[in-house]
Structures are given as structure tokens and as C-alpha cells.
Amino acid sequence: MAKHETPLLDQLESGPWPSFVSDLKHQAEIRAKNEEGVEFQIPQDSVEDLLGVLELSYKHGRTHWKHGGIVGVFGYGGGVIGRYCDQPKLFPGVEHFHTMRVAQPCGKYYKTDFLRQLTKLWDLRGSGVTNMHGSTGDIILLGTTTPQLEEIFYTLTHEMNQDLGGSGSNLRTPADCLGESRCEYACYDSNALCHFLTNEFQDELHRPAFPYKFKFKLDACPNGCVASIARADMSFIGTWRDGIKVDQDAVNKYVENDPAYPPNAGAHKDGNWGPFDIEKEVLSLCPTKCMKFENKTLKIDNANCTRCMHCINTMPRALKIGDDRGLSILVGAKAPILDGAQMGSLLAPFVEVNPENDYEAITEVIENVWDWWMEEGKNRERLGELIMRQGFQKLLEVTGIDPMPQHVAYPRTNPYIFWKEDEVEGGWERDVAEYRKHHLR
Amino acid sequence: MSDLLSNKEESTKAVVDFLTKKAKNKTKFYIKDFYAIFPDDKPRAIKNVINAMVTDGILEFWSSGSTTMYGLKGAGKQHSSEGEE
């Protein structure tokens, strides 16, 4: 018998999808039975009360959580988010129900014994409820009390070699795709760069430094499996400078519908698409129309290629990413807080990825951007909003990057170019007498 | 770094005075609010000093989850007002 009646939540279980309500009920039952004899350090019925407070929120149409607090672990300004219930008498099990963010491993690779250790720790010192993974990318541990925080932090850091993630006005835990570990399209080792940035900017991750949150996300190719272009204040997207490598024989195998060369690597083979048509499925879908197929030869005008990846995805055995690889840095993406959702804007079209010199070219851009944002950003203003407020031109100035055609998304839409005096031959001063010789008043 | 910021005692005093003066109306502050106390210094240097004051137990963090603020330790809403020790 459940501790609280939850008719509204029960209704959520009736849909065809996996339900978090069922998961929570399952967890509540496990805690109630406690077959493993865990010495719970927070109330045993906390998950029952979690269901209860959620039911009440649905009934009232408003939240019963209080947001934020001074909770944290010593020396860290992030990683823990205070949560308090405003109905502690009704739901004492969730009176204090703090969230902990734990940094996810690069590419989210786990060993099963690590996961067992983590869940064992969380069953003991927390509610046992997790969110794998939160939209930040972190491992989210939901629900514990203040005295447990330092204990959990100690076990994580000393026994599991595991750090907390970012929250608050910090650098958030950098998130990356699988990169070269699994993927032939990877233009750089996103796991290595993610690990490097996480270590290099430890201070920014743990000690609040910024006007607001700041996110790095890393996609090793423009397919963008972590959608960094939409989700990160600074996204690092793999690219190449030379041409797409073409194997003409393989292209012709695709065109001849050779069964060993299924389009899209066979990803959509169950659909009734008819025979592969290179014109319809590749050439006409190229956003810059930079390809043509004549006399059994595929030609690509690489100067006009925007690295959309469509042709490579469709004919992966015939087309490969180029050899001169690096990454593009885009800045300013964010979810819709002010001015609506924004995608990242291209700041540096090609940056070399060189672990030998500690990714110098990348960290230089990061630090210049941060210096500007820390100085000029208003409280709770994201980088994308600062760029909108002060202009992309200002960003180029502070990063020392010259304007270039790749910065222009749509030409001929903005007639205003603000020249500075030192950019104009002769400056603003002119010889009026000389001018009047040729132009009467 | 300015003389004021590099002198631990004086910078602490300046910060505590600033926060005490405002304590009637406000107990939590953004990092940018501290820039005004040290007009000659870079944000990064100020951040380091302010964070060191948290480690020393003079200030404390308050976090909403998305934004972090700073206040004098013990000022404003505390654990105890949430029924915690």
C-alpha cells in the first residue's frame, strides 16, 4: 500500500512510453523492502514522499519546491543544488532533497563496477533516484540531505576518483561525443580535448567566476551528435580544410545499387525507398549545390562545401572527410531565456587541434572571450546575449580574429559597417582647403 | 593587481564593510557587485580573492542552481530557517 494516494500520477503511467512514475514507485518499493539491508542515511520513505509532493503539485497546479540555497561542499561553488520542500509536515522525507551533479566521463564511457559503486553510494546516502543523464550531460543524483554532501563528496573523490560537475555561475561540465573512439567521421579527438579542458579549467568549473553559466560542448564532426551548435556558449565542431576524399569506384557501386554499398550505410533500408538515385538523394539535397555527377565521375567544388555531411552520410564507403583536420569554434548558443533560442555563431572557422602544445590555439580564444564577458557581461547575461548587445564586431575585436566571409550568414542584409579611424586611410581628419579646391561650397 | 586587492587584510575589510553597509536591504551579491570595490583590478583577480574569502569562511556561496551569489557567512537565510542544522 503506497504511503500517498497518487491518482493523477497513476494516469501518467497509462501511456505507451516508459514512465518515470513507474520507476519511482519501483524504487519506493525497493527502499521499503530493503532486501539488501542498506543502512539508509536519509529517510527510507523519501521516494514515497517525492511521489506525494508531485501529486500535490499536480493537484494545485503549482510547485512545492523551494529553489536554491547555501548547500555545497567545502571549497566548491557548484555541483550541489539546494532543494527544499515547502510542505515539510506532509512530506518529511523530502524536506531537504538536494541535487548533486557528478561529472560524466568523456563520451559517457562507464565500467559496470563504477556504476555499481555509484548506485550503492547513492542508495546509502541519497534517495537512490538518478537522472542518467541530465540535459547538462552530468550524472544527476536526486535527493539527499545537507549532512550527506561531504560524505558523498569524500567517497566520490577519494574512492572513485570522480569529481562533481558544474552548476551556478560556473563553467559547466564539458560534454562531448564519442569522437575517434567509435566514429569514422571524427575530425579530432573530442574525448581528449574534453578531458583536457575539464582539467585545464578546474577553477572555473568549481569556483564561480562568471556573470552566469557557461557551457562547452564538443562535436568531433559537423553531424553534431551532442548538438553543440544549439546548446553551448562555446561549441567546438570538427571540420577539415582540404577536400572531401572521393573513391569514384565506390560512388559508382552506390549508383549501380550494389548490395554491398547500401545508402546511409543501411540505416533506412527497411523503408520502401526504391533504388538509390544519386541525383535525388545526394546532388539535389546538397545545400550549396556544389556537386555534380557526369560520365561516372563525382565532382565536388570543395570551396563551396559547407561541411553539411549529407553526402558523406549517404555514401560513407565512397566519400570520406578530408585529411587537413581541425575544428570550428562557434559561440553564443542558448535556450530561450532572453530574445528566444539562439544558435551558435561561427567565430573561428578553422583552429588547429594540437595536444602537443596544450591546445594553445583553442585556449587562447577561450580566455579572450572570457575576459570580455567577465568584464562586460551583465548579471545573468549569457555570452550570446552580450554578443547581441555589443555586436559581433566587438567580439572579433577582443579575440583578435579578422572578419572573414565565413562570418557572414546572409550577405546584403545589414548595410551598416562601422569603420574605426585607424582602419581608414588618412583617418577622420582631412584638409578642408584641399577639398574645397575640387568641391565648391 | 592593485595594492588594495593584494593586501589580504585590507581587501577583506573593504569587502566586509561593503556587505555590512548593504546588509539591511540585501544579503546576497553577484560577483560583479564586488568589481566596484576594486575598480583598478581585473575580474579574474577579484574572483580569486573573493573565492579565497569563501574558503576562509568569511563569505559563503548561495546558489540557485543556475546562478551563484555571495554573502557574509551567516547573513540572510540559513540552513536553520529550512529546518536544518
PDB file of C-alpha atoms in Angstrom, chain A residues 198-295:
ATOM      1  CA  THR A 198      37.919  19.848 -17.904  1.00  0.00           C
ATOM      2  CA  ASN A 199      41.300  19.653 -16.191  1.00  0.00           C
ATOM      3  CA  GLU A 200      42.661  22.935 -17.517  1.00  0.00           C
ATOM      4  CA  PHE A 201      39.677  24.954 -16.334  1.00  0.00           C
ATOM      5  CA  GLN A 202      39.082  23.234 -12.985  1.00  0.00           C
ATOM      6  CA  ASP A 203      38.984  26.531 -11.173  1.00  0.00           C
ATOM      7  CA  GLU A 204      36.289  27.911 -13.451  1.00  0.00           C
ATOM      8  CA  LEU A 205      34.318  24.668 -13.032  1.00  0.00           C
ATOM      9  CA  HIS A 206      34.282  24.746  -9.242  1.00  0.00           C
ATOM     10  CA  ARG A 207      34.639  28.357  -8.188  1.00  0.00           C
ATOM     11  CA  PRO A 208      32.083  30.822  -9.503  1.00  0.00           C
ATOM     12  CA  ALA A 209      33.791  33.235 -11.845  1.00  0.00           C
ATOM     13  CA  PHE A 210      31.230  34.384 -14.330  1.00  0.00           C
ATOM     14  CA  PRO A 211      28.125  36.565 -14.662  1.00  0.00           C
ATOM     15  CA  TYR A 212      26.141  33.386 -15.391  1.00  0.00           C
ATOM     16  CA  LYS A 213      26.556  29.813 -16.604  1.00  0.00           C
ATOM     17  CA  PHE A 214      28.983  28.938 -19.404  1.00  0.00           C
ATOM     18  CA  LYS A 215      28.922  25.729 -21.416  1.00  0.00           C
ATOM     19  CA  PHE A 216      31.469  23.981 -23.624  1.00  0.00           C
ATOM     20  CA  LYS A 217      30.267  21.180 -25.857  1.00  0.00           C
ATOM     21  CA  LEU A 218      32.361  19.259 -28.322  1.00  0.00           C
ATOM     22  CA  ASP A 219      31.263  17.592 -31.552  1.00  0.00           C
ATOM     23  CA  ALA A 220      34.014  15.826 -33.438  1.00  0.00           C
ATOM     24  CA  CYS A 221      32.268  16.335 -36.785  1.00  0.00           C
ATOM     25  CA  PRO A 222      29.522  18.540 -38.214  1.00  0.00           C
ATOM     26  CA  ASN A 223      26.925  15.778 -37.755  1.00  0.00           C
ATOM     27  CA  GLY A 224      26.824  17.240 -34.257  1.00  0.00           C
ATOM     28  CA  CYS A 225      25.698  14.268 -32.142  1.00  0.00           C
ATOM     29  CA  VAL A 226      25.766  16.377 -28.968  1.00  0.00           C
ATOM     30  CA  ALA A 227      24.097  19.295 -30.801  1.00  0.00           C
ATOM     31  CA  SER A 228      26.735  21.656 -29.511  1.00  0.00           C
ATOM     32  CA  ILE A 229      25.721  24.308 -32.042  1.00  0.00           C
ATOM     33  CA  ALA A 230      22.407  24.736 -30.225  1.00  0.00           C
ATOM     34  CA  ARG A 231      23.375  24.010 -26.636  1.00  0.00           C
ATOM     35  CA  ALA A 232      26.716  25.574 -25.799  1.00  0.00           C
ATOM     36  CA  ASP A 233      28.024  29.064 -25.217  1.00  0.00           C
ATOM     37  CA  MET A 234      31.117  27.805 -26.969  1.00  0.00           C
ATOM     38  CA  SER A 235      30.944  24.812 -29.282  1.00  0.00           C
ATOM     39  CA  PHE A 236      33.867  23.004 -30.857  1.00  0.00           C
ATOM     40  CA  ILE A 237      32.842  21.310 -34.067  1.00  0.00           C
ATOM     41  CA  GLY A 238      35.259  19.202 -36.084  1.00  0.00           C
ATOM     42  CA  THR A 239      35.939  20.226 -39.674  1.00  0.00           C
ATOM     43  CA  TRP A 240      38.535  19.911 -42.432  1.00  0.00           C
ATOM     44  CA  ARG A 241      40.243  22.425 -44.696  1.00  0.00           C
ATOM     45  CA  ASP A 242      41.026  20.356 -47.771  1.00  0.00           C
ATOM     46  CA  GLY A 243      38.575  18.480 -49.985  1.00  0.00           C
ATOM     47  CA  ILE A 244      36.251  15.549 -49.312  1.00  0.00           C
ATOM     48  CA  LYS A 245      38.079  12.364 -50.359  1.00  0.00           C
ATOM     49  CA  VAL A 246      36.211  10.626 -53.179  1.00  0.00           C
ATOM     50  CA  ASP A 247      36.535   6.973 -54.186  1.00  0.00           C
ATOM     51  CA  GLN A 248      34.988   7.088 -57.690  1.00  0.00           C
ATOM     52  CA  ASP A 249      34.700   3.302 -57.959  1.00  0.00           C
ATOM     53  CA  ALA A 250      32.701   3.192 -54.753  1.00  0.00           C
ATOM     54  CA  VAL A 251      30.495   6.073 -55.935  1.00  0.00           C
ATOM     55  CA  ASN A 252      29.635   4.002 -58.998  1.00  0.00           C
ATOM     56  CA  LYS A 253      28.883   0.976 -56.831  1.00  0.00           C
ATOM     57  CA  TYR A 254      26.297   3.108 -54.992  1.00  0.00           C
ATOM     58  CA  VAL A 255      24.890   4.318 -58.315  1.00  0.00           C
ATOM     59  CA  GLU A 256      24.671   0.718 -59.579  1.00  0.00           C
ATOM     60  CA  ASN A 257      22.811  -0.251 -56.395  1.00  0.00           C
ATOM     61  CA  ASP A 258      25.448  -2.794 -55.390  1.00  0.00           C
ATOM     62  CA  PRO A 259      24.020  -4.527 -52.291  1.00  0.00           C
ATOM     63  CA  ALA A 260      27.388  -4.223 -50.538  1.00  0.00           C
ATOM     64  CA  TYR A 261      27.018  -0.430 -50.790  1.00  0.00           C
ATOM     65  CA  PRO A 262      23.684   0.393 -49.160  1.00  0.00           C
ATOM     66  CA  PRO A 263      22.959   4.143 -48.990  1.00  0.00           C
ATOM     67  CA  ASN A 264      23.187   5.664 -45.489  1.00  0.00           C
ATOM     68  CA  ALA A 265      25.157   2.559 -44.506  1.00  0.00           C
ATOM     69  CA  GLY A 266      21.853   0.678 -44.497  1.00  0.00           C
ATOM     70  CA  ALA A 267      20.341   2.868 -41.805  1.00  0.00           C
ATOM     71  CA  HIS A 268      16.998   3.282 -43.612  1.00  0.00           C
ATOM     72  CA  LYS A 269      16.953   0.009 -45.513  1.00  0.00           C
ATOM     73  CA  ASP A 270      13.609  -1.105 -44.072  1.00  0.00           C
ATOM     74  CA  GLY A 271      11.736   1.694 -45.811  1.00  0.00           C
ATOM     75  CA  ASN A 272      10.376   1.377 -49.322  1.00  0.00           C
ATOM     76  CA  TRP A 273      12.590   3.970 -50.967  1.00  0.00           C
ATOM     77  CA  GLY A 274      13.102   2.325 -54.337  1.00  0.00           C
ATOM     78  CA  PRO A 275      16.551   2.094 -55.933  1.00  0.00           C
ATOM     79  CA  PHE A 276      19.228   4.591 -54.907  1.00  0.00           C
ATOM     80  CA  ASP A 277      19.161   7.746 -57.013  1.00  0.00           C
ATOM     81  CA  ILE A 278      22.297   9.859 -56.639  1.00  0.00           C
ATOM     82  CA  GLU A 279      20.647  12.892 -58.237  1.00  0.00           C
ATOM     83  CA  LYS A 280      17.631  12.850 -55.952  1.00  0.00           C
ATOM     84  CA  GLU A 281      19.257  11.658 -52.746  1.00  0.00           C
ATOM     85  CA  VAL A 282      22.618  13.396 -52.845  1.00  0.00           C
ATOM     86  CA  LEU A 283      23.208  16.055 -55.513  1.00  0.00           C
ATOM     87  CA  SER A 284      19.890  17.887 -55.250  1.00  0.00           C
ATOM     88  CA  LEU A 285      20.000  17.820 -51.442  1.00  0.00           C
ATOM     89  CA  CYS A 286      23.422  19.471 -51.271  1.00  0.00           C
ATOM     90  CA  PRO A 287      22.674  22.855 -49.643  1.00  0.00           C
ATOM     91  CA  THR A 288      25.239  24.701 -51.783  1.00  0.00           C
ATOM     92  CA  LYS A 289      24.735  22.610 -54.931  1.00  0.00           C
ATOM     93  CA  CYS A 290      28.467  22.119 -55.126  1.00  0.00           C
ATOM     94  CA  MET A 291      28.390  18.582 -56.570  1.00  0.00           C
ATOM     95  CA  LYS A 292      27.785  17.069 -59.956  1.00  0.00           C
ATOM     96  CA  PHE A 293      27.923  13.530 -61.342  1.00  0.00           C
ATOM     97  CA  GLU A 294      28.908  13.259 -65.004  1.00  0.00           C
ATOM     98  CA  ASN A 295      30.447  10.424 -67.013  1.00  0.00           C
TER      99      ASN A 295
END
